[in-house]
């Protein structure tokens, strides 16, 4: 399968804690994106990091990228119950106009 | 979900029937995509179109067909040849560095 792998598959934390999820991929990339999906809904784009970047921030989100290890991590700081959702990474590669999505991490934040 | 609509939200089909899922966007995007999502899994690309009157197969195109007669519309037909069509179907438009998704259609084969 070309799909990326994410871990953990599921994560449960208390409000206020940080949540970290990881994504590994298999091919060369131009960029890596993270999306959020609330249960039974469409995906929403969160953040994009380019292959020549190592870290990027957006509000409570911090993304890192290590192209030598073909991996990325998404950190959500000071989590809230409203952060409960599934989070997917997606890679955009050179010579392609398609995205390859990971398998997702289901995050549950308890109030 | 803003700018992309999918209908219906829920769809039930008997085995052996073809069914068409609607996807419309008003974001003026050239590219549109259809994905399939199975429980607990990521998205798999069925078909995509970068321009009107042109489309390409994705990773799991067998048993599906599409058309792109208008920029705003990219309907997906699930044919009777699709062996396991029960799934959540997501339409998206945009670019390779950001896609905008519709709310999805949940198809159940009875």
mmCIF file of C-alpha atoms in Angstrom:
data_model
loop_
_atom_site.group_PDB
_atom_site.id
_atom_site.type_symbol
_atom_site.label_atom_id
_atom_site.label_comp_id
_atom_site.label_asym_id
_atom_site.label_seq_id
_atom_site.Cartn_x
_atom_site.Cartn_y
_atom_site.Cartn_z
ATOM 1 C CA UNK A 1 0.000 0.000 0.000
ATOM 2 C CA UNK A 2 1.145 3.532 -0.685
ATOM 3 C CA UNK A 3 -0.623 4.846 2.381
ATOM 4 C CA UNK A 4 1.408 6.424 5.102
ATOM 5 C CA UNK A 5 1.273 5.055 8.591
ATOM 6 C CA UNK A 6 0.260 7.016 11.634
ATOM 7 C CA UNK A 7 0.711 6.210 15.250
ATOM 8 C CA UNK A 8 -0.778 5.864 17.613
ATOM 9 C CA UNK A 9 -3.997 4.655 16.018
ATOM 10 C CA UNK A 10 -5.882 6.066 18.981
ATOM 11 C CA UNK A 11 -4.993 8.481 21.762
ATOM 12 C CA UNK A 12 -6.957 9.479 24.860
ATOM 13 C CA UNK A 13 -5.914 12.427 27.029
ATOM 14 C CA UNK A 14 -7.327 14.908 29.505
ATOM 15 C CA UNK A 15 -8.052 18.535 28.661
ATOM 16 C CA UNK A 16 -4.982 20.669 29.085
ATOM 17 C CA UNK A 17 -2.550 17.914 28.177
ATOM 18 C CA UNK A 18 -0.527 17.877 24.983
ATOM 19 C CA UNK A 19 -1.259 15.401 22.189
ATOM 20 C CA UNK A 20 1.430 14.116 19.862
ATOM 21 C CA UNK A 21 0.799 12.015 16.808
ATOM 22 C CA UNK A 22 3.278 10.731 14.274
ATOM 23 C CA UNK A 23 3.220 10.044 10.558
ATOM 24 C CA UNK A 24 5.634 8.001 8.478
ATOM 25 C CA UNK A 25 5.634 7.930 4.709
ATOM 26 C CA UNK A 26 7.368 6.008 1.971
ATOM 27 C CA UNK A 27 8.177 8.225 -1.008
ATOM 28 C CA UNK A 28 9.890 11.533 -1.721
ATOM 29 C CA UNK A 29 7.692 14.520 -1.005
ATOM 30 C CA UNK A 30 7.270 18.182 -1.847
ATOM 31 C CA UNK A 31 5.147 18.833 1.197
ATOM 32 C CA UNK A 32 3.302 17.167 4.047
ATOM 33 C CA UNK A 33 -0.096 18.298 5.254
ATOM 34 C CA UNK A 34 -2.229 17.561 8.281
ATOM 35 C CA UNK A 35 -6.010 17.358 8.145
ATOM 36 C CA UNK A 36 -8.655 16.989 10.819
ATOM 37 C CA UNK A 37 -11.892 15.014 10.497
ATOM 38 C CA UNK A 38 -14.760 15.230 12.935
ATOM 39 C CA UNK A 39 -16.823 12.063 13.128
ATOM 40 C CA UNK A 40 -18.844 11.479 9.962
ATOM 41 C CA UNK A 41 -17.724 14.718 8.342
ATOM 42 C CA UNK A 42 -15.337 15.917 5.670
ATOM 43 C CA UNK A 43 -11.694 16.755 6.278
ATOM 44 C CA UNK A 44 -10.408 20.209 7.129
ATOM 45 C CA UNK A 45 -6.911 21.358 6.202
ATOM 46 C CA UNK A 46 -4.843 22.343 9.259
ATOM 47 C CA UNK A 47 -1.295 23.032 8.204
ATOM 48 C CA UNK A 48 1.262 22.376 5.461
ATOM 49 C CA UNK A 49 4.998 21.977 5.853
ATOM 50 C CA UNK A 50 7.310 21.978 2.848
ATOM 51 C CA UNK A 51 10.097 19.462 2.373
ATOM 52 C CA UNK A 52 12.779 22.115 3.019
ATOM 53 C CA UNK A 53 11.203 23.126 6.351
ATOM 54 C CA UNK A 54 11.821 21.383 9.657
ATOM 55 C CA UNK A 55 9.229 22.948 11.916
ATOM 56 C CA UNK A 56 6.102 25.021 11.588
ATOM 57 C CA UNK A 57 3.643 26.536 14.045
ATOM 58 C CA UNK A 58 0.024 27.562 13.753
ATOM 59 C CA UNK A 59 -1.761 28.557 16.942
ATOM 60 C CA UNK A 60 -1.684 25.524 19.255
ATOM 61 C CA UNK A 61 -0.340 23.293 16.473
ATOM 62 C CA UNK A 62 3.317 22.467 15.986
ATOM 63 C CA UNK A 63 4.462 20.301 13.095
ATOM 64 C CA UNK A 64 7.916 18.860 12.571
ATOM 65 C CA UNK A 65 9.303 17.134 9.514
ATOM 66 C CA UNK A 66 12.346 14.867 9.225
ATOM 67 C CA UNK A 67 12.820 13.957 5.583
ATOM 68 C CA UNK A 68 15.802 11.727 6.351
ATOM 69 C CA UNK A 69 13.542 9.517 8.455
ATOM 70 C CA UNK A 70 10.481 10.124 6.262
ATOM 71 C CA UNK A 71 8.451 11.119 9.285
ATOM 72 C CA UNK A 72 6.446 13.990 10.697
ATOM 73 C CA UNK A 73 4.796 14.762 13.992
ATOM 74 C CA UNK A 74 1.831 16.909 14.952
ATOM 75 C CA UNK A 75 1.715 18.353 18.455
ATOM 76 C CA UNK A 76 -1.464 19.905 19.802
ATOM 77 C CA UNK A 77 -0.730 21.859 22.959
ATOM 78 C CA UNK A 78 -3.165 22.532 25.787
ATOM 79 C CA UNK A 79 -5.790 20.272 24.258
ATOM 80 C CA UNK A 80 -9.512 20.942 24.528
ATOM 81 C CA UNK A 81 -12.516 18.647 24.337
ATOM 82 C CA UNK A 82 -13.296 20.287 20.972
ATOM 83 C CA UNK A 83 -10.023 18.868 19.604
ATOM 84 C CA UNK A 84 -11.606 15.411 19.679
ATOM 85 C CA UNK A 85 -11.390 14.179 16.086
ATOM 86 C CA UNK A 86 -9.332 12.030 13.722
ATOM 87 C CA UNK A 87 -6.141 13.528 12.370
ATOM 88 C CA UNK A 88 -4.608 12.527 9.037
ATOM 89 C CA UNK A 89 -1.318 13.311 7.406
ATOM 90 C CA UNK A 90 -1.136 13.582 3.622
ATOM 91 C CA UNK A 91 1.906 13.843 1.407
ATOM 92 C CA UNK A 92 2.256 15.707 -1.851
ATOM 93 C CA UNK A 93 5.078 14.343 -3.906
ATOM 94 C CA UNK A 94 7.144 15.509 -6.837
ATOM 95 C CA UNK A 95 5.844 14.569 -10.261
ATOM 96 C CA UNK A 96 2.359 13.938 -8.981
ATOM 97 C CA UNK A 97 -0.794 15.955 -8.483
ATOM 98 C CA UNK A 98 -2.252 13.490 -5.994
ATOM 99 C CA UNK A 99 -2.149 13.385 -2.215
ATOM 100 C CA UNK A 100 -1.405 10.182 -0.313
ATOM 101 C CA UNK A 101 -3.202 10.009 3.020
ATOM 102 C CA UNK A 102 -2.122 8.217 6.164
ATOM 103 C CA UNK A 103 -4.303 5.887 8.164
ATOM 104 C CA UNK A 104 -5.150 8.472 10.814
ATOM 105 C CA UNK A 105 -4.993 8.930 14.583
ATOM 106 C CA UNK A 106 -8.238 9.109 16.573
ATOM 107 C CA UNK A 107 -7.836 11.636 19.368
ATOM 108 C CA UNK A 108 -10.221 11.714 22.326
ATOM 109 C CA UNK A 109 -9.890 14.618 24.747
ATOM 110 C CA UNK A 110 -11.797 14.194 27.999
ATOM 111 C CA UNK A 111 -13.067 17.287 29.836
ATOM 112 C CA UNK B 1 -17.264 22.018 4.246
ATOM 113 C CA UNK B 2 -17.881 25.502 2.852
ATOM 114 C CA UNK B 3 -18.086 25.725 -0.923
ATOM 115 C CA UNK B 4 -18.465 22.024 -1.643
ATOM 116 C CA UNK B 5 -21.722 20.178 -1.404
ATOM 117 C CA UNK B 6 -22.376 16.479 -1.658
ATOM 118 C CA UNK B 7 -25.720 14.787 -1.929
ATOM 119 C CA UNK B 8 -27.333 12.768 -0.649
ATOM 120 C CA UNK B 9 -25.868 12.469 2.859
ATOM 121 C CA UNK B 10 -27.053 8.876 3.177
ATOM 122 C CA UNK B 11 -27.739 6.495 0.321
ATOM 123 C CA UNK B 12 -29.018 2.956 0.307
ATOM 124 C CA UNK B 13 -28.680 0.729 -2.695
ATOM 125 C CA UNK B 14 -29.680 -2.780 -3.545
ATOM 126 C CA UNK B 15 -27.077 -5.114 -4.922
ATOM 127 C CA UNK B 16 -26.845 -4.941 -8.681
ATOM 128 C CA UNK B 17 -27.909 -1.313 -8.945
ATOM 129 C CA UNK B 18 -25.839 1.599 -10.157
ATOM 130 C CA UNK B 19 -25.976 4.758 -8.074
ATOM 131 C CA UNK B 20 -24.653 8.283 -8.670
ATOM 132 C CA UNK B 21 -23.225 10.539 -5.972
ATOM 133 C CA UNK B 22 -23.325 14.277 -6.545
ATOM 134 C CA UNK B 23 -20.484 16.737 -5.877
ATOM 135 C CA UNK B 24 -20.705 20.469 -6.602
ATOM 136 C CA UNK B 25 -18.236 23.245 -5.788
ATOM 137 C CA UNK B 26 -18.406 27.022 -6.095
ATOM 138 C CA UNK B 27 -14.756 27.672 -5.238
ATOM 139 C CA UNK B 28 -13.712 28.024 -8.883
ATOM 140 C CA UNK B 29 -11.205 25.203 -8.494
ATOM 141 C CA UNK B 30 -9.981 23.400 -11.581
ATOM 142 C CA UNK B 31 -9.154 20.154 -9.798
ATOM 143 C CA UNK B 32 -11.652 17.839 -8.130
ATOM 144 C CA UNK B 33 -11.181 14.502 -6.402
ATOM 145 C CA UNK B 34 -13.193 11.504 -5.196
ATOM 146 C CA UNK B 35 -12.032 9.454 -2.211
ATOM 147 C CA UNK B 36 -13.334 6.397 -0.471
ATOM 148 C CA UNK B 37 -12.982 5.947 3.298
ATOM 149 C CA UNK B 38 -13.570 2.647 5.070
ATOM 150 C CA UNK B 39 -14.009 2.398 8.852
ATOM 151 C CA UNK B 40 -10.831 3.132 10.745
ATOM 152 C CA UNK B 41 -8.870 3.768 7.592
ATOM 153 C CA UNK B 42 -7.488 6.659 5.652
ATOM 154 C CA UNK B 43 -8.654 7.988 2.321
ATOM 155 C CA UNK B 44 -8.060 6.193 -0.941
ATOM 156 C CA UNK B 45 -8.265 8.038 -4.253
ATOM 157 C CA UNK B 46 -10.862 6.790 -6.728
ATOM 158 C CA UNK B 47 -10.741 9.345 -9.561
ATOM 159 C CA UNK B 48 -9.546 12.892 -10.028
ATOM 160 C CA UNK B 49 -9.983 15.597 -12.626
ATOM 161 C CA UNK B 50 -7.684 18.536 -13.213
ATOM 162 C CA UNK B 51 -9.757 20.203 -15.885
ATOM 163 C CA UNK B 52 -13.162 20.017 -17.502
ATOM 164 C CA UNK B 53 -13.656 17.035 -19.841
ATOM 165 C CA UNK B 54 -10.598 15.251 -18.473
ATOM 166 C CA UNK B 55 -10.119 12.837 -15.567
ATOM 167 C CA UNK B 56 -7.669 10.182 -14.392
ATOM 168 C CA UNK B 57 -7.986 6.953 -12.455
ATOM 169 C CA UNK B 58 -6.802 6.899 -8.890
ATOM 170 C CA UNK B 59 -5.685 3.894 -6.883
ATOM 171 C CA UNK B 60 -9.055 2.118 -6.688
ATOM 172 C CA UNK B 61 -10.993 3.086 -9.830
ATOM 173 C CA UNK B 62 -12.393 -0.353 -10.638
ATOM 174 C CA UNK B 63 -16.185 -0.426 -10.421
ATOM 175 C CA UNK B 64 -16.503 3.373 -10.492
ATOM 176 C CA UNK B 65 -17.021 5.948 -13.244
ATOM 177 C CA UNK B 66 -17.000 9.750 -13.356
ATOM 178 C CA UNK B 67 -17.706 12.642 -15.685
ATOM 179 C CA UNK B 68 -16.562 16.269 -15.702
ATOM 180 C CA UNK B 69 -18.778 18.195 -18.068
ATOM 181 C CA UNK B 70 -18.769 21.365 -15.961
ATOM 182 C CA UNK B 71 -16.107 22.943 -13.798
ATOM 183 C CA UNK B 72 -18.461 23.003 -10.813
ATOM 184 C CA UNK B 73 -19.608 19.382 -10.960
ATOM 185 C CA UNK B 74 -17.885 15.993 -10.637
ATOM 186 C CA UNK B 75 -20.428 13.182 -10.158
ATOM 187 C CA UNK B 76 -19.331 9.673 -9.202
ATOM 188 C CA UNK B 77 -21.212 6.567 -10.307
ATOM 189 C CA UNK B 78 -20.807 3.425 -8.254
ATOM 190 C CA UNK B 79 -21.568 0.588 -10.622
ATOM 191 C CA UNK B 80 -22.743 -2.922 -9.928
ATOM 192 C CA UNK B 81 -19.210 -4.067 -10.792
ATOM 193 C CA UNK B 82 -17.906 -2.576 -7.532
ATOM 194 C CA UNK B 83 -17.739 -5.628 -5.298
ATOM 195 C CA UNK B 84 -17.787 -3.911 -1.923
ATOM 196 C CA UNK B 85 -19.315 -0.455 -2.329
ATOM 197 C CA UNK B 86 -20.451 0.152 1.245
ATOM 198 C CA UNK B 87 -18.251 3.034 2.422
ATOM 199 C CA UNK B 88 -18.048 6.759 3.131
ATOM 200 C CA UNK B 89 -17.374 8.768 -0.040
ATOM 201 C CA UNK B 90 -15.675 12.152 0.084
ATOM 202 C CA UNK B 91 -15.370 14.686 -2.688
ATOM 203 C CA UNK B 92 -12.718 17.397 -2.636
ATOM 204 C CA UNK B 93 -11.547 20.277 -4.781
ATOM 205 C CA UNK B 94 -8.468 22.426 -4.704
ATOM 206 C CA UNK B 95 -4.786 21.997 -5.303
ATOM 207 C CA UNK B 96 -2.192 19.466 -4.319
ATOM 208 C CA UNK B 97 -1.077 21.727 -1.447
ATOM 209 C CA UNK B 98 -4.562 22.185 -0.017
ATOM 210 C CA UNK B 99 -7.803 20.375 -0.624
ATOM 211 C CA UNK B 100 -11.280 21.383 0.490
ATOM 212 C CA UNK B 101 -13.659 18.579 1.333
ATOM 213 C CA UNK B 102 -17.394 18.138 1.120
ATOM 214 C CA UNK B 103 -19.407 16.644 4.008
ATOM 215 C CA UNK B 104 -19.436 13.153 2.479
ATOM 216 C CA UNK B 105 -22.003 10.584 1.375
ATOM 217 C CA UNK B 106 -22.429 7.353 3.295
ATOM 218 C CA UNK B 107 -23.397 4.578 0.897
ATOM 219 C CA UNK B 108 -24.835 1.327 2.192
ATOM 220 C CA UNK B 109 -25.571 -1.648 -0.008
ATOM 221 C CA UNK B 110 -28.461 -3.749 1.264
#
